[in-house]
Amino acid sequence: MQQQTTNQKKKQPTRFDRLKQLYKGPRFEVTADSIDFSYDDFDKAVEETEYAFERNSVVEGMAVEYSGSGCLVDIGAKASAFLPEQEASLMMADKELSEVVPLDTPLQFQIISDEDENGQLLVSIKRLEYKNAWEKVTSLAEADEVLEAEVVAVNRGGAICLVEGLRAFLPGSHLTGQLPDENLIGQTLPLKFLEVKQENNKLVVSNRKAVVEQQMADLSRGDVVQGLVKALKPYGAFVEVGGMSGLLHISQISHDRIEDLEAVLQPGMQIKCMIIDHDKLNGRIALATKTLEYEPGAILKNPEEVFEKAEETAEKYLAKMEQEKQAREEAARDIVLGLGDSLDGLGLDDGESKPAGDDASSDPLQDVSDSLDTLLS
């Protein structure tokens, strides 16, 4: 009776024990002495590990499988995260997902959702690129640098350009030498920033500002330039010079009086003119053609000959102006010396007299000196 009870208490082998007895492969004997990492150590390591899988966290991961309209990404969470195709890149147009997000390649992802009922998270690369793009654009704007960008679309007000993947608005008034039409799409233009506001997602650029800066660096007063008459106004003509708009005032067209401006200039007419003033900061230039006349009224009678001899006439004009400038400077010096002799004749002692130039506010020639600085040079 006692032996029967002992047999009943004997533990019956489990299914795993029976399979283990039938297994003929290699066997590994594991003992506590061969393990330098205990279960307690493992539990402690798990407790100390921080899992940053909150929304907006940036994690590293690898795409492991393309699935539907996106791909599965292993970020070390309990379930693979999902990257929607529209969140794969800032510049996703005309590209396959496999080109932008290759499999088994470590990449940075931003978590953009909480876990769903299956423990899955949504991640994005596009939002990280967006943040980096704004940081770079802000840096370029602060440095006031010229950049190049492609035109991707046009509308009534201007054009849309891609700057570091961001859509920037180029107003039609800031487009140089072209109209914002379909022919502009695909062109790469030099640009400078007009307005950068990340909080409003507002990015405005100017092609004219970039072109003017490049052109103005090489221009100076007295240069003879080629221009295209763009528009006529009662007070003169607007002439495009190297992408810049210059004013040819009616008083600077000829030494003779002009009764009918349209009889002298027409829109679309190619002319030569001299730069008589410029504002490099704002990209404005003042032009003249009367300084190119070989005789008063020549541009009214024979404009072709005036433009043909423009460089030669301009050289003579500048030489004449230089001579007149030197003559005025000599006359001014003579006046100063004459005033000095007159003061000496008054018999004032050293304590009562003041050398010329010590008090600019009492200098009777101050206006003359100032006017000399504004002469064409």
C-alpha positions as MATLAB code, in Angstrom:
seq = 'MQQQTTNQKKKQPTRFDRLKQLYKGPRFEVTADSIDFSYDDFDKAVEETEYAFERNSVVEGMAVEYSGSGCLVDIGAKASAFLPEQEASLMMADKELSEVVPLDTPLQFQIISDEDENGQLLVSIKRLEYKNAWEKVTSLAEADEVLEAEVVAVNRGGAICLVEGLRAFLPGSHLTGQLPDENLIGQTLPLKFLEVKQENNKLVVSNRKAVVEQQMADLSRGDVVQGLVKALKPYGAFVEVGGMSGLLHISQISHDRIEDLEAVLQPGMQIKCMIIDHDKLNGRIALATKTLEYEPGAILKNPEEVFEKAEETAEKYLAKMEQEKQAREEAARDIVLGLGDSLDGLGLDDGESKPAGDDASSDPLQDVSDSLDTLLS';
ca = [
       0.000    0.000    0.000;
       2.823    2.356    0.888;
       4.732    1.452   -2.289;
       1.624    2.204   -4.394;
       1.299    5.663   -2.820;
       4.993    6.354   -3.512;
       4.545    5.489   -7.198;
       1.551    7.833   -7.463;
       3.554   10.699   -5.968;
       6.397   10.140   -8.444;
       6.375   13.059  -10.934;
       5.282   12.154  -14.431;
       7.539   13.398  -17.327;
       6.225   16.360  -19.278;
       5.953   16.625  -23.047;
       9.113   18.745  -23.083;
      10.972   16.043  -21.103;
       9.927   13.410  -23.609;
      11.044   15.593  -26.546;
      14.331   16.273  -24.769;
      14.976   12.518  -24.417;
      14.312   12.031  -28.125;
      16.582   14.969  -29.184;
      19.782   13.684  -30.850;
      21.476   17.055  -31.583;
      24.302   18.785  -29.671;
      23.688   19.455  -26.019;
      24.901   22.435  -24.001;
      25.275   22.153  -20.309;
      24.751   25.476  -18.541;
      25.827   25.941  -14.965;
      25.649   28.932  -12.671;
      29.454   29.037  -12.536;
      29.732   29.856  -16.271;
      27.399   32.881  -16.125;
      28.844   36.229  -15.028;
      25.488   38.019  -15.337;
      22.739   36.869  -12.965;
      19.003   37.285  -13.262;
      19.180   39.917  -10.550;
      21.705   41.867  -12.623;
      19.401   41.585  -15.623;
      16.388   42.877  -13.666;
      18.447   45.786  -12.376;
      19.648   46.679  -15.886;
      16.065   46.665  -17.191;
      14.965   48.986  -14.378;
      17.807   51.433  -15.070;
      17.221   51.535  -18.824;
      15.302   54.590  -20.032;
      13.007   54.109  -23.008;
      12.444   57.511  -24.669;
       9.455   56.670  -26.825;
       7.388   59.731  -26.000;
       5.885   61.942  -28.690;
       8.468   64.341  -30.310;
      11.423   62.248  -29.070;
      14.225   61.655  -31.592;
      15.382   58.049  -31.847;
      17.656   56.007  -34.077;
      16.204   53.164  -36.077;
      16.318   51.144  -39.271;
      13.668   50.506  -41.889;
      13.087   46.742  -41.994;
      10.197   46.320  -44.408;
       8.172   48.348  -46.912;
       4.507   48.002  -46.069;
       1.615   49.614  -47.911;
       2.040   53.395  -48.054;
       5.106   53.463  -45.834;
       7.575   51.204  -44.076;
       8.127   49.456  -40.744;
      10.972   50.823  -38.642;
      12.782   49.051  -35.802;
      13.459   51.652  -33.105;
      13.901   49.191  -30.217;
      10.316   49.427  -28.986;
       8.122   46.408  -28.286;
       6.543   46.805  -31.729;
       7.941   48.125  -35.007;
       7.127   51.790  -35.649;
       5.476   52.897  -38.901;
       6.850   55.613  -41.211;
       4.123   56.989  -43.541;
       5.363   57.791  -47.053;
       4.374   61.460  -46.742;
       6.624   61.746  -43.653;
       9.694   60.255  -45.350;
      11.271   63.446  -46.726;
      10.840   67.168  -47.337;
      11.578   66.590  -51.020;
       9.628   63.440  -51.785;
       8.263   64.511  -55.178;
       9.036   62.092  -58.035;
      11.006   59.791  -55.697;
      10.389   56.255  -54.550;
      10.302   55.496  -50.843;
      13.180   53.048  -51.290;
      15.380   55.889  -52.611;
      14.741   58.074  -49.598;
      14.614   55.403  -46.871;
      16.825   52.382  -47.701;
      16.399   49.220  -45.651;
      18.807   48.252  -42.871;
      20.380   51.719  -42.776;
      20.597   53.581  -39.433;
      18.607   56.834  -39.601;
      17.203   59.418  -37.212;
      13.430   59.475  -36.683;
      11.069   61.683  -34.705;
       8.139   60.062  -32.900;
       4.948   61.881  -33.910;
       2.234   59.857  -32.110;
       1.425   57.911  -28.991;
       1.193   54.115  -29.029;
      -1.924   52.669  -30.603;
      -3.779   49.604  -29.290;
      -1.075   47.374  -30.794;
       1.772   49.334  -29.206;
       2.829   50.832  -32.566;
       4.203   54.361  -32.951;
       4.258   56.693  -35.961;
       7.638   58.233  -36.852;
       8.842   60.930  -39.271;
      12.041   61.951  -41.052;
      10.388   64.931  -42.772;
       9.871   66.852  -39.530;
      13.527   66.544  -38.570;
      14.557   67.769  -42.025;
      12.069   70.641  -41.693;
      13.626   71.747  -38.418;
      17.178   71.485  -39.790;
      16.170   73.384  -42.954;
      14.819   76.330  -40.956;
      17.980   76.434  -38.850;
      20.110   76.597  -42.000;
      17.858   79.188  -43.670;
      17.971   81.372  -40.549;
      21.763   81.134  -40.527;
      21.966   82.097  -44.229;
      19.618   85.035  -43.686;
      21.672   86.333  -40.754;
      24.811   86.120  -42.894;
      22.936   87.932  -45.726;
      24.358   85.506  -48.269;
      23.351   84.987  -51.894;
      21.970   81.506  -52.577;
      20.636   79.661  -55.601;
      17.258   77.932  -55.730;
      15.058   76.262  -58.320;
      11.671   77.640  -59.335;
       9.041   74.906  -58.918;
       5.802   76.816  -59.530;
       4.375   80.187  -60.585;
       1.216   82.081  -59.672;
      -0.329   85.507  -60.208;
       1.802   87.169  -57.576;
       5.160   85.644  -58.444;
       6.947   82.300  -58.194;
       7.628   79.524  -55.683;
      11.234   78.403  -55.127;
      12.659   75.521  -53.100;
      15.196   76.742  -50.549;
      16.704   73.880  -48.521;
      13.501   71.969  -49.191;
      11.285   74.829  -47.948;
       8.844   76.653  -50.226;
       9.851   80.313  -50.566;
       7.776   83.015  -52.251;
       9.444   85.185  -54.896;
       7.262   88.267  -55.602;
       6.945   89.219  -59.260;
       8.225   92.716  -58.434;
      11.477   91.164  -57.208;
      12.061   89.101  -60.353;
      14.735   90.540  -62.640;
      14.418   90.570  -66.427;
      11.628   87.947  -66.587;
       7.927   87.509  -66.020;
       6.523   84.907  -63.600;
       5.199   82.537  -66.279;
       5.558   78.840  -67.102;
       8.943   79.426  -68.779;
      10.384   80.239  -65.359;
       9.695   76.776  -63.913;
      12.851   74.686  -63.638;
      15.223   77.654  -63.734;
      17.796   78.171  -60.982;
      17.972   81.780  -59.795;
      20.292   83.710  -57.459;
      18.294   84.896  -54.444;
      18.568   86.866  -51.227;
      16.201   86.765  -48.289;
      13.603   89.484  -47.744;
      11.679   87.941  -44.848;
      12.315   84.877  -42.682;
       9.691   84.021  -40.045;
       9.649   80.413  -38.920;
       6.790   80.945  -36.473;
       4.529   81.927  -39.394;
       6.153   79.537  -41.868;
       6.888   82.618  -43.987;
       9.847   82.726  -46.333;
      10.143   85.542  -48.906;
      13.099   85.942  -51.290;
      14.271   88.405  -53.932;
      16.013   87.767  -57.208;
      16.418   91.480  -57.923;
      18.239   92.093  -54.644;
      20.774   89.348  -55.400;
      21.346   90.494  -58.997;
      21.617   94.153  -58.005;
      24.191   93.367  -55.332;
      26.329   91.453  -57.815;
      25.995   94.148  -60.473;
      26.468   97.135  -58.168;
      29.784   95.767  -56.954;
      31.207   96.384  -60.438;
      29.562   99.756  -61.155;
      30.802  103.244  -60.395;
      29.967  106.800  -61.357;
      31.076  107.693  -64.838;
      30.691  104.164  -66.283;
      29.053  103.877  -69.707;
      26.543  101.028  -69.745;
      24.119   99.412  -72.176;
      20.460   99.594  -71.235;
      16.958   98.763  -72.391;
      14.167  101.349  -72.147;
      11.370   99.677  -70.172;
       8.862  102.472  -69.590;
       8.281  106.187  -70.204;
       6.956  108.604  -67.599;
       6.292  112.363  -67.741;
       9.495  112.926  -65.744;
      11.760  110.560  -67.718;
      12.401  106.948  -68.647;
      13.109  103.763  -66.697;
      16.027  101.861  -68.188;
      17.010   98.296  -67.300;
      20.764   97.972  -66.866;
      22.113   94.498  -66.101;
      18.919   93.466  -64.351;
      18.620   96.751  -62.443;
      16.131   99.544  -63.067;
      17.706  102.975  -63.501;
      16.065  106.375  -63.903;
      16.971  108.522  -66.894;
      15.463  111.848  -65.873;
      14.156  114.047  -68.662;
      16.611  116.776  -67.652;
      19.508  114.325  -68.158;
      18.572  113.174  -71.684;
      19.847  116.158  -73.688;
      21.312  119.635  -73.290;
      18.445  120.881  -75.477;
      14.878  121.114  -74.225;
      12.724  118.052  -74.939;
       9.155  118.782  -75.985;
       8.069  115.188  -76.743;
       9.827  112.381  -74.881;
       8.248  109.676  -77.078;
       9.898  111.236  -80.128;
      13.305  110.565  -78.539;
      12.883  107.266  -76.663;
      10.518  104.305  -77.007;
      10.037  101.229  -74.796;
      12.198   98.351  -76.034;
      14.875  100.698  -77.415;
      18.525   99.801  -76.728;
      20.556  102.799  -75.568;
      23.860  103.695  -73.991;
      23.979  105.930  -70.950;
      26.323  107.083  -68.211;
      25.902  106.303  -64.509;
      25.889  109.660  -62.735;
      24.818  108.436  -59.288;
      24.004  105.198  -57.493;
      22.619  103.929  -54.209;
      24.279  100.557  -53.676;
      22.349   99.877  -50.502;
      18.963  100.071  -52.232;
      20.143   99.118  -55.721;
      19.173  102.384  -57.436;
      21.060  104.139  -60.220;
      20.655  107.521  -61.914;
      21.521  107.723  -65.612;
      22.305  110.400  -68.193;
      22.673  110.508  -71.965;
      23.367  114.240  -72.332;
      26.887  113.631  -71.004;
      27.443  111.470  -74.096;
      26.407  114.175  -76.589;
      29.317  115.299  -78.738;
      27.391  118.574  -79.207;
      24.255  119.971  -77.487;
      21.092  118.361  -78.851;
      22.937  115.601  -80.729;
      20.798  112.828  -79.217;
      17.669  114.491  -80.603;
      19.120  114.666  -84.111;
      21.263  111.527  -84.437;
      21.005  109.159  -81.445;
      22.745  106.294  -83.317;
      25.907  108.349  -83.724;
      25.755  109.449  -80.080;
      25.645  105.813  -78.916;
      28.372  104.810  -81.382;
      30.739  107.472  -80.006;
      29.545  107.076  -76.395;
      32.791  105.747  -74.889;
      34.926  108.334  -76.668;
      32.632  111.212  -75.696;
      32.404  109.975  -72.107;
      36.190  109.890  -71.790;
      36.422  113.517  -72.952;
      33.584  114.524  -70.641;
      35.215  112.917  -67.593;
      38.571  114.530  -68.417;
      36.856  117.910  -68.666;
      35.075  117.377  -65.358;
      38.364  116.449  -63.689;
      39.984  119.644  -64.976;
      37.074  121.737  -63.726;
      37.256  120.014  -60.367;
      40.957  120.764  -60.020;
      40.346  124.372  -61.036;
      37.664  124.764  -58.360;
      39.930  123.206  -55.747;
      42.724  125.610  -56.666;
      40.302  128.540  -56.522;
      39.144  127.386  -53.090;
      42.726  127.179  -51.852;
      43.410  130.697  -53.178;
      40.381  132.005  -51.291;
      41.570  130.323  -48.082;
      45.047  131.827  -48.492;
      43.534  135.215  -49.230;
      41.452  135.040  -46.078;
      44.579  134.161  -44.118;
      46.413  137.221  -45.423;
      43.417  139.413  -44.581;
      43.345  138.129  -41.001;
      47.084  138.799  -40.642;
      46.513  142.385  -41.817;
      43.989  142.959  -39.039;
      46.809  142.751  -36.487;
      45.044  140.217  -34.227;
      47.342  138.587  -31.688;
      47.719  134.814  -31.385;
      45.269  134.641  -28.508;
      42.447  136.192  -30.485;
      42.969  134.546  -33.867;
      42.135  130.964  -34.770;
      43.832  128.990  -37.526;
      41.580  128.081  -40.455;
      39.888  124.748  -39.928;
      39.828  124.788  -36.122;
      36.119  125.699  -36.026;
      34.239  124.101  -38.917;
      30.987  125.806  -37.946;
      32.497  129.280  -38.552;
      34.247  128.328  -41.789;
      32.705  130.440  -44.600;
      33.880  127.826  -47.121;
      32.231  124.851  -45.445;
      29.484  124.680  -48.064;
      32.021  124.946  -50.856;
      34.070  122.060  -49.405;
      30.982  119.896  -49.024;
      29.957  120.496  -52.610;
      33.365  119.387  -53.829;
      32.788  115.949  -52.280;
      29.708  115.414  -54.398;
      31.344  116.084  -57.753;
      31.460  113.307  -60.311;
      34.633  111.331  -59.755;
];
